[in-house]
Each structure stands twice: as structure tokens, then as C-alpha cells.
CSV table of C-alpha atoms in Angstrom, one decimal:
chain,number,residue,atom,x,y,z
A,1,MET,CA,-20.8,-3.0,-88.9
A,2,GLU,CA,-21.0,-2.3,-92.6
A,3,ILE,CA,-21.4,1.5,-93.3
A,4,GLY,CA,-22.7,3.0,-96.6
A,5,ILE,CA,-24.7,5.7,-98.3
A,6,ASP,CA,-28.3,5.8,-99.6
A,7,SER,CA,-29.1,8.4,-102.2
A,8,PHE,CA,-32.3,9.5,-103.8
A,9,ALA,CA,-30.4,11.1,-106.7
A,10,SER,CA,-31.8,14.4,-105.4
A,11,ALA,CA,-31.6,17.4,-107.8
A,12,MET,CA,-33.8,19.7,-105.9
A,13,TYR,CA,-31.0,22.0,-104.7
A,14,GLY,CA,-28.9,21.9,-107.9
A,15,SER,CA,-31.0,24.6,-109.7
A,16,ASN,CA,-28.0,25.5,-111.8
A,17,LEU,CA,-27.3,21.9,-112.8
A,18,THR,CA,-28.7,20.0,-115.7
A,19,GLY,CA,-30.0,16.5,-115.0
A,20,ALA,CA,-26.9,15.1,-116.8
A,21,GLU,CA,-24.6,17.1,-114.6
A,22,ALA,CA,-26.4,16.0,-111.4
A,23,MET,CA,-26.2,12.4,-112.5
A,24,GLU,CA,-22.5,12.6,-113.3
A,25,GLN,CA,-21.9,14.1,-109.8
A,26,LEU,CA,-23.8,11.2,-108.2
A,27,LEU,CA,-21.7,8.7,-110.1
A,28,GLU,CA,-18.6,10.5,-109.0
A,29,ARG,CA,-19.7,10.2,-105.3
A,30,ILE,CA,-20.3,6.4,-105.8
A,31,GLU,CA,-16.8,6.1,-107.2
A,32,ILE,CA,-15.3,8.0,-104.2
A,33,ALA,CA,-17.3,5.8,-101.8
A,34,ASP,CA,-15.8,2.8,-103.4
A,35,GLU,CA,-12.3,4.2,-103.2
A,36,ALA,CA,-12.8,5.3,-99.6
A,37,GLY,CA,-13.7,1.8,-98.5
A,38,LEU,CA,-17.5,2.2,-97.8
A,39,HIS,CA,-19.4,-1.1,-97.9
A,40,PHE,CA,-22.6,-0.2,-99.7
A,41,PHE,CA,-24.2,2.4,-101.9
A,42,GLY,CA,-28.0,2.4,-102.4
A,43,ILE,CA,-30.2,4.2,-104.8
A,44,GLY,CA,-33.9,4.9,-103.9
A,45,GLU,CA,-36.9,5.0,-106.2
A,46,HIS,CA,-39.1,8.1,-106.6
A,47,HIS,CA,-41.2,9.4,-109.5
A,48,LYS,CA,-41.1,13.1,-108.7
A,49,LYS,CA,-39.5,16.1,-110.4
A,50,GLU,CA,-37.0,16.7,-107.6
A,51,PHE,CA,-35.4,13.2,-107.9
A,52,LEU,CA,-33.5,11.4,-110.7
A,53,ASP,CA,-34.0,7.9,-109.3
A,54,SER,CA,-37.1,6.5,-111.1
A,55,ALA,CA,-34.9,3.8,-112.6
A,56,PRO,CA,-32.4,2.9,-109.8
A,57,ASP,CA,-31.1,-0.3,-111.5
A,58,VAL,CA,-29.9,1.8,-114.5
A,59,ILE,CA,-28.0,4.2,-112.3
A,60,LEU,CA,-26.5,1.2,-110.4
A,61,ALA,CA,-25.4,-0.4,-113.6
A,62,ALA,CA,-23.5,2.7,-114.5
A,63,ALA,CA,-22.0,2.7,-111.1
A,64,ALA,CA,-21.1,-0.9,-111.3
A,65,ALA,CA,-19.0,-0.3,-114.4
A,66,ARG,CA,-17.0,2.5,-112.5
A,67,THR,CA,-16.4,0.7,-109.2
A,68,LYS,CA,-14.6,-2.4,-107.9
A,69,GLN,CA,-15.5,-3.4,-104.4
A,70,ILE,CA,-18.5,-1.5,-103.0
A,71,ARG,CA,-21.8,-3.4,-102.9
A,72,LEU,CA,-24.7,-1.8,-104.8
A,73,GLY,CA,-28.4,-2.0,-104.4
A,74,SER,CA,-31.8,-0.3,-104.1
A,75,ALA,CA,-32.9,1.8,-101.3
A,76,VAL,CA,-35.7,0.9,-101.6
A,77,LYS,CA,-37.2,-0.6,-104.8
A,78,VAL,CA,-41.0,-0.1,-104.6
A,79,LEU,CA,-42.0,-3.7,-105.2
A,80,SER,CA,-45.7,-3.1,-104.9
A,81,THR,CA,-45.9,-1.2,-108.2
A,82,SER,CA,-43.2,-3.3,-110.0
A,83,ASP,CA,-43.3,-6.7,-111.8
A,84,PRO,CA,-41.2,-9.0,-109.6
A,85,VAL,CA,-40.0,-11.0,-112.6
A,86,ARG,CA,-38.6,-7.9,-114.2
A,87,VAL,CA,-37.1,-6.7,-110.9
A,88,TYR,CA,-35.2,-9.9,-110.6
A,89,GLN,CA,-34.1,-9.8,-114.2
A,90,SER,CA,-32.8,-6.2,-113.8
A,91,PHE,CA,-30.9,-6.9,-110.6
A,92,ALA,CA,-29.6,-10.2,-111.8
A,93,THR,CA,-28.2,-8.4,-114.8
A,94,LEU,CA,-26.7,-5.8,-112.5
A,95,ASP,CA,-25.2,-8.7,-110.5
A,96,LEU,CA,-23.5,-9.9,-113.6
A,97,ILE,CA,-22.2,-6.4,-114.5
A,98,SER,CA,-20.9,-5.9,-110.9
A,99,LYS,CA,-19.5,-9.4,-110.6
A,100,GLY,CA,-21.6,-10.3,-107.6
A,101,ARG,CA,-21.9,-7.0,-105.7
A,102,THR,CA,-25.7,-6.6,-106.0
A,103,GLU,CA,-28.4,-6.5,-103.4
A,104,ILE,CA,-32.1,-5.6,-103.5
A,105,VAL,CA,-33.9,-3.7,-100.7
A,106,VAL,CA,-37.6,-3.9,-101.4
A,107,GLY,CA,-40.5,-2.1,-99.7
A,108,ARG,CA,-44.0,-0.9,-100.1
A,109,GLY,CA,-42.9,2.7,-100.6
A,110,SER,CA,-43.4,5.7,-98.2
A,111,ALA,CA,-43.8,7.9,-101.3
A,112,ILE,CA,-46.9,6.8,-103.2
A,113,GLU,CA,-46.7,8.5,-106.5
A,114,SER,CA,-45.9,5.3,-108.3
A,115,TYR,CA,-49.3,3.8,-107.5
A,116,PRO,CA,-51.4,6.0,-109.8
A,117,LEU,CA,-48.6,6.3,-112.3
A,118,PHE,CA,-48.6,2.5,-112.9
A,119,GLY,CA,-52.3,1.9,-112.4
A,120,PHE,CA,-52.4,0.4,-108.9
A,121,ASP,CA,-54.9,1.1,-106.1
A,122,LEU,CA,-53.7,2.3,-102.7
A,123,LYS,CA,-56.3,0.2,-101.0
A,124,ASP,CA,-54.2,-2.8,-102.1
A,125,TYR,CA,-51.1,-1.3,-100.5
A,126,ASP,CA,-50.1,-4.3,-98.4
A,127,ALA,CA,-51.7,-7.1,-100.4
A,128,LEU,CA,-49.8,-6.0,-103.5
A,129,PHE,CA,-46.5,-6.1,-101.6
A,130,ALA,CA,-47.1,-9.5,-99.9
A,131,GLU,CA,-48.0,-11.2,-103.2
A,132,LYS,CA,-45.2,-9.6,-105.1
A,133,LEU,CA,-42.6,-10.4,-102.5
A,134,GLU,CA,-43.7,-14.0,-102.6
A,135,LEU,CA,-43.1,-14.1,-106.3
A,136,LEU,CA,-39.8,-12.3,-106.2
A,137,LEU,CA,-38.4,-14.8,-103.7
A,138,GLN,CA,-39.6,-17.7,-105.8
A,139,VAL,CA,-38.0,-16.3,-108.9
A,140,ARG,CA,-34.8,-15.6,-106.9
A,141,ASP,CA,-34.7,-19.2,-105.6
A,142,SER,CA,-35.9,-21.2,-108.7
A,143,GLU,CA,-35.0,-21.0,-112.4
A,144,PHE,CA,-38.4,-22.4,-113.5
A,145,ILE,CA,-41.6,-20.8,-112.0
A,146,THR,CA,-45.1,-21.9,-111.6
A,147,TRP,CA,-47.1,-19.3,-109.7
A,148,ALA,CA,-50.6,-17.8,-109.5
A,149,GLY,CA,-51.8,-14.7,-107.7
A,150,LYS,CA,-54.4,-11.9,-107.8
A,151,PHE,CA,-52.5,-8.9,-109.2
A,152,ARG,CA,-50.4,-10.5,-112.0
A,153,PRO,CA,-51.1,-13.1,-114.7
A,154,ALA,CA,-50.2,-16.7,-113.7
A,155,ILE,CA,-46.9,-18.3,-114.7
A,156,HIS,CA,-46.8,-21.9,-115.8
A,157,HIS,CA,-43.4,-23.6,-115.6
A,158,GLN,CA,-41.6,-20.6,-117.2
A,159,PRO,CA,-37.8,-20.1,-116.8
A,160,VAL,CA,-36.5,-16.6,-115.8
A,161,TYR,CA,-33.2,-15.4,-117.2
A,162,PRO,CA,-30.6,-14.2,-116.7
A,163,ARG,CA,-29.7,-15.8,-113.3
A,164,ALA,CA,-27.6,-13.7,-110.9
A,165,LEU,CA,-24.0,-14.5,-110.4
A,166,GLN,CA,-24.6,-14.9,-106.6
A,167,GLU,CA,-26.2,-18.2,-105.8
A,168,LYS,CA,-28.8,-16.4,-103.7
A,169,LEU,CA,-29.2,-12.7,-104.6
A,170,PRO,CA,-29.6,-10.9,-101.3
A,171,VAL,CA,-33.1,-9.4,-100.7
A,172,TRP,CA,-33.6,-7.1,-97.8
A,173,LEU,CA,-37.0,-5.9,-96.5
A,174,GLY,CA,-37.2,-2.2,-96.0
A,175,VAL,CA,-39.5,-1.2,-93.2
A,176,GLY,CA,-40.8,1.9,-91.4
A,177,GLY,CA,-42.8,1.5,-88.2
A,178,THR,CA,-45.4,-1.1,-88.9
A,179,PRO,CA,-45.1,-4.2,-86.6
A,180,GLU,CA,-46.5,-6.5,-89.2
A,181,SER,CA,-43.6,-5.6,-91.6
A,182,PHE,CA,-41.0,-6.6,-88.9
A,183,VAL,CA,-42.8,-9.9,-88.3
A,184,ARG,CA,-43.0,-10.6,-92.0
A,185,ALA,CA,-39.3,-10.1,-92.5
A,186,GLY,CA,-38.4,-12.3,-89.6
A,187,SER,CA,-40.8,-15.1,-90.7
A,188,LEU,CA,-39.2,-15.1,-94.1
A,189,GLY,CA,-35.7,-14.9,-92.7
A,190,LEU,CA,-34.9,-11.8,-94.7
A,191,PRO,CA,-32.4,-9.2,-93.6
A,192,LEU,CA,-34.2,-6.1,-92.3
A,193,MET,CA,-33.5,-2.4,-93.2
A,194,VAL,CA,-35.1,0.0,-90.8
A,195,ALA,CA,-35.7,3.5,-92.0
A,196,VAL,CA,-35.6,5.8,-88.9
A,197,ILE,CA,-36.0,9.4,-89.8
A,198,GLY,CA,-37.4,11.0,-86.7
A,199,GLY,CA,-37.5,10.8,-82.9
A,200,GLN,CA,-35.2,8.4,-81.0
A,201,THR,CA,-33.7,5.3,-82.6
A,202,GLU,CA,-34.0,3.3,-79.4
A,203,ARG,CA,-37.8,3.3,-79.7
A,204,PHE,CA,-37.5,0.8,-82.5
A,205,ARG,CA,-36.0,-1.8,-80.2
A,206,PRO,CA,-39.4,-3.6,-79.5
A,207,LEU,CA,-40.0,-3.8,-83.2
A,208,VAL,CA,-36.5,-5.2,-83.9
A,209,ASP,CA,-37.2,-7.7,-81.1
A,210,LEU,CA,-40.4,-8.7,-82.9
A,211,TYR,CA,-38.3,-9.4,-86.0
A,212,ARG,CA,-35.8,-11.5,-84.2
A,213,ASP,CA,-38.5,-13.5,-82.3
A,214,ALA,CA,-40.4,-14.2,-85.5
A,215,GLY,CA,-37.2,-15.3,-87.3
A,216,ALA,CA,-36.3,-17.6,-84.4
A,217,LYS,CA,-39.8,-19.2,-84.4
A,218,ALA,CA,-39.4,-19.7,-88.1
A,219,GLY,CA,-36.2,-21.6,-87.6
A,220,PHE,CA,-33.7,-19.0,-88.7
A,221,SER,CA,-30.4,-18.5,-86.9
A,222,PRO,CA,-29.4,-15.2,-85.4
A,223,GLU,CA,-26.6,-14.9,-88.0
A,224,GLU,CA,-29.3,-15.0,-90.8
A,225,LEU,CA,-31.4,-12.2,-89.2
A,226,LYS,CA,-29.4,-9.2,-90.1
A,227,VAL,CA,-30.5,-5.7,-89.1
A,228,GLY,CA,-29.7,-2.5,-91.0
A,229,LEU,CA,-30.4,1.1,-90.1
A,230,HIS,CA,-31.0,3.9,-92.5
A,231,SER,CA,-31.1,7.5,-91.1
A,232,PRO,CA,-30.3,11.0,-92.3
A,233,GLY,CA,-26.7,12.0,-91.5
A,234,TYR,CA,-23.6,13.9,-92.4
A,235,VAL,CA,-19.9,14.0,-91.3
A,236,SER,CA,-17.6,16.9,-91.4
A,237,GLU,CA,-14.3,17.8,-89.7
A,238,THR,CA,-15.9,18.9,-86.4
A,239,ASN,CA,-19.3,18.7,-84.8
A,240,GLU,CA,-19.8,22.5,-85.1
A,241,ARG,CA,-19.0,22.6,-88.8
A,242,ALA,CA,-21.1,19.6,-89.6
A,243,ILE,CA,-24.2,21.1,-87.9
A,244,ALA,CA,-23.6,24.5,-89.5
A,245,GLU,CA,-23.4,23.0,-93.0
A,246,TYR,CA,-26.2,20.5,-92.6
A,247,TYR,CA,-28.9,22.3,-90.7
A,248,PRO,CA,-30.1,25.0,-93.2
A,249,GLY,CA,-30.8,22.6,-96.0
A,250,TYR,CA,-32.2,20.0,-93.7
A,251,ALA,CA,-34.7,22.5,-92.2
A,252,GLU,CA,-35.7,23.7,-95.7
A,253,GLN,CA,-36.2,20.2,-97.1
A,254,TRP,CA,-38.0,18.6,-94.2
A,255,THR,CA,-40.3,21.6,-93.7
A,256,LYS,CA,-41.2,21.3,-97.4
A,257,LEU,CA,-41.8,17.6,-97.0
A,258,GLY,CA,-43.8,18.2,-93.8
A,259,LYS,CA,-46.3,20.3,-95.7
A,260,GLU,CA,-47.0,17.3,-98.0
A,261,ARG,CA,-47.3,14.8,-95.1
A,262,GLY,CA,-48.8,16.9,-92.3
A,263,TRP,CA,-45.7,17.3,-90.2
A,264,PRO,CA,-44.9,20.6,-88.3
A,265,PRO,CA,-42.1,22.8,-89.6
A,266,VAL,CA,-38.6,22.0,-88.5
A,267,THR,CA,-37.3,24.2,-85.6
A,268,ARG,CA,-33.7,24.5,-84.3
A,269,ALA,CA,-34.9,23.0,-81.0
A,270,HIS,CA,-36.3,20.0,-82.9
A,271,PHE,CA,-33.1,19.6,-84.9
A,272,ASP,CA,-30.9,19.8,-81.8
A,273,ALA,CA,-33.0,17.1,-80.1
A,274,MET,CA,-32.4,14.8,-83.0
A,275,VAL,CA,-28.7,15.5,-83.1
A,276,ALA,CA,-28.4,14.7,-79.4
A,277,PRO,CA,-27.0,11.3,-78.5
A,278,SER,CA,-30.2,9.3,-78.6
A,279,GLY,CA,-31.7,11.2,-81.6
A,280,VAL,CA,-31.8,9.8,-85.1
A,281,LEU,CA,-29.7,12.4,-86.9
A,282,VAL,CA,-26.1,11.1,-87.3
A,283,VAL,CA,-24.5,14.5,-87.8
A,284,GLY,CA,-21.2,15.6,-86.5
A,285,GLY,CA,-17.4,15.1,-86.6
A,286,PRO,CA,-16.0,11.6,-87.1
A,287,GLU,CA,-15.6,10.8,-83.4
A,288,GLN,CA,-19.1,11.8,-82.4
A,289,VAL,CA,-20.7,10.0,-85.4
A,290,ALA,CA,-18.7,6.8,-84.6
A,291,GLU,CA,-19.9,7.0,-81.0
A,292,LYS,CA,-23.5,7.5,-82.1
A,293,LEU,CA,-23.4,4.5,-84.5
A,294,VAL,CA,-22.1,2.3,-81.7
A,295,ARG,CA,-24.7,3.6,-79.4
A,296,HIS,CA,-27.5,3.0,-81.9
A,297,SER,CA,-26.2,-0.6,-82.4
A,298,LYS,CA,-26.3,-1.3,-78.7
A,299,ALA,CA,-29.8,0.2,-78.4
A,300,LEU,CA,-31.2,-2.1,-81.1
A,301,GLY,CA,-29.4,-5.2,-79.9
A,302,GLY,CA,-26.8,-5.1,-82.8
A,303,VAL,CA,-26.8,-3.4,-86.1
A,304,ASP,CA,-25.1,-5.1,-89.1
A,305,ARG,CA,-25.3,-2.2,-91.5
A,306,PHE,CA,-25.8,1.6,-91.3
A,307,THR,CA,-26.5,3.8,-94.3
A,308,PHE,CA,-26.4,7.6,-94.3
A,309,GLN,CA,-29.0,9.5,-96.3
A,310,MET,CA,-27.3,12.8,-96.8
A,311,ASP,CA,-27.9,14.2,-100.2
A,312,ASN,CA,-31.1,16.0,-99.4
A,313,ALA,CA,-29.8,18.7,-97.2
A,314,GLY,CA,-28.7,21.4,-99.6
A,315,LEU,CA,-25.1,20.3,-99.4
A,316,SER,CA,-22.7,20.9,-102.3
A,317,HIS,CA,-21.2,18.1,-104.3
A,318,GLN,CA,-17.8,18.9,-102.8
A,319,GLN,CA,-19.2,18.8,-99.3
A,320,LEU,CA,-20.7,15.4,-99.9
A,321,MET,CA,-17.5,14.1,-101.5
A,322,GLN,CA,-15.5,15.2,-98.4
A,323,SER,CA,-18.1,13.7,-96.1
A,324,ILE,CA,-17.8,10.3,-97.8
A,325,GLN,CA,-14.1,10.5,-97.4
A,326,TRP,CA,-14.4,11.3,-93.7
A,327,ILE,CA,-16.7,8.3,-93.3
A,328,GLY,CA,-14.2,6.0,-95.0
A,329,LYS,CA,-11.0,7.3,-93.5
A,330,ARG,CA,-12.2,8.1,-89.9
A,331,VAL,CA,-15.6,6.8,-89.0
A,332,ILE,CA,-15.3,3.2,-90.3
A,333,PRO,CA,-12.0,2.6,-88.5
A,334,LEU,CA,-13.4,4.0,-85.3
A,335,VAL,CA,-16.6,1.8,-85.5
A,336,ASN,CA,-14.7,-1.3,-86.6
A,337,PRO,CA,-11.3,-1.0,-84.9
């Protein structure tokens, strides 16, 4: 199992930090993840005051120049409100800078602020994504493009440059809980990144089975149908210490987010249920976290990649740096002996 980090470049708890200072700390964490042997670091996309990730490819390019081995990608790129040609060009450029370490995780976006910002209608939420994903894959696979759709001007035998260093730039499909999204990923043979942020991870097994069934019917081998899992998490020296450090900021952040999305406030009982063995929160000491990752993989019929989303819990830069080192030095060897 590959293990990595996803970051939203959150600055909401760094009230004493400038944007430049918060960005420098983020780049330092990506460097440490590279040195610690993590497999992947992803940057999300938001267009809100609390986050610095509105241009993830720019952050990733800076990270590429400061790292050597770790793969770098989006988490996720909101394709519905982007131009697929430009997305490919940006990430192909990143692939050249990183010498072939780039991936794209695309999605429709659970945060919707980019739709009015860039002049798109939410009623076209799924149609936009389906059309733009089709164009992105065509650009990825062919140097010269002839294409026509509803939401973008047609292209008539135009070349797209630069080309990525990798022969086939990896494109993952980021999904939430919509069955149609799982089927779409399987039908296209795209690797799947499942964002599980609440409840029990095992409840996603029927949806992952839908993905694998759709992929098999479309003629793709099991090896081509990779499954990734993205969940909130944090690793410290012991279970007790990890929970004590993680809970206060988690409760504050998710209660605030709940007011925006209609969720109830976070309680300690709710948190404890999600830290329990079948809950989604991967929080604890290295041994408990490793056991949970193996358990999640078995519950979903095999997980190829897991990414921790940990920088939204009011944790300090030093705590995050130490957690990344615990993941590299202890968790990865336990999960992949």
C-alpha cells in the first residue's frame, strides 16, 4: 500500500502567520515527506480565505524543485470549473519539472465556490464534469485533438503542448458517495480515490464493488483498477497523545464546517466512534494506525493508496512534521513489512 498526505494548504489556524510563512511551512512538510519515504503528496483546490491552494499546480511545481522521489499531484483538481486543455498543460509541465512524478486526481468538487467564481451554473454540476473529463483524457492520450462539446469551444486538429514526460500521465477520479461516479471510474478504467470523511469505511465496500464490476465489464484487468482512500488522520507517539493533540482542532474545524453544510456539531462521543477500529479517523500511535490501515484495506477488498488529510486540525507545524516522520519511519514499514 502506498501511503501519503493530502493538504488543503490550510492557513485557518495560523493566525500569526503570513501567507508566505504558511506556504513555506507547507513546502517544508512536503520535503520532510519526501525524505521520510512517503509515496505521495497531494494539494487540494479551494477558493476560500482559509486556504492557500487555489493554484495547486503552482505549489506542486515549487515542491517538485525541492524533492527527489515522492509523487506529487492534485487532491482534487476541480475539473468541472477548469479548462481541461490548460489542466493537462499545467500538469504536463509539472511532470517535466518533477521528472515524471506527477499525477492528477480530478473531481466535481465538494466545495462549490469555484462555480460562481468562474461563471459556471451548479445545475450543470455533473454534465460539466463528464464532458471535461472526456476532453482531458483525449488530450492526455493524443497530441492532436479534434473535439466538440457543449461547455467549451470546439477544437479542430490542434496540438497540445508540452507533452508529459510519462507516456500516460496518471489521472485518478476522486469520488464521494455517488454510485454513478464509481461506475464512471470503472467504465473508464481510471484509478479511484475515495474520500471517506465520516461514519465507517466499510460502508463503501458496495460502491467499490460497483467500480470493480464496471471496470471488469469494460475489459480492464484488476491490476488496472486501483483503489485509493483519503481520510482525516494523524499519527503521534502513542494513541493517547495523538487523540489529545488532534481532537480539539478537529472538533472546532468540523463544527464550523458543519454550520456551512448542515451537519450537527462534533461531540466527543461522535469523535470516539470514528476513532474506533471501524471508524474513518486514522488517529493514533503508529501500531494502531497501521492496524487500521490494514483493516480498512481488507474491508474494501484491497486499497492501493491511503492519504492522510491532517493539516486542518489545529496542529502546529512541528506536530505535523513529527507526524509525517512517524508515518515514514514506523507506519509504512508496519503496513508493508
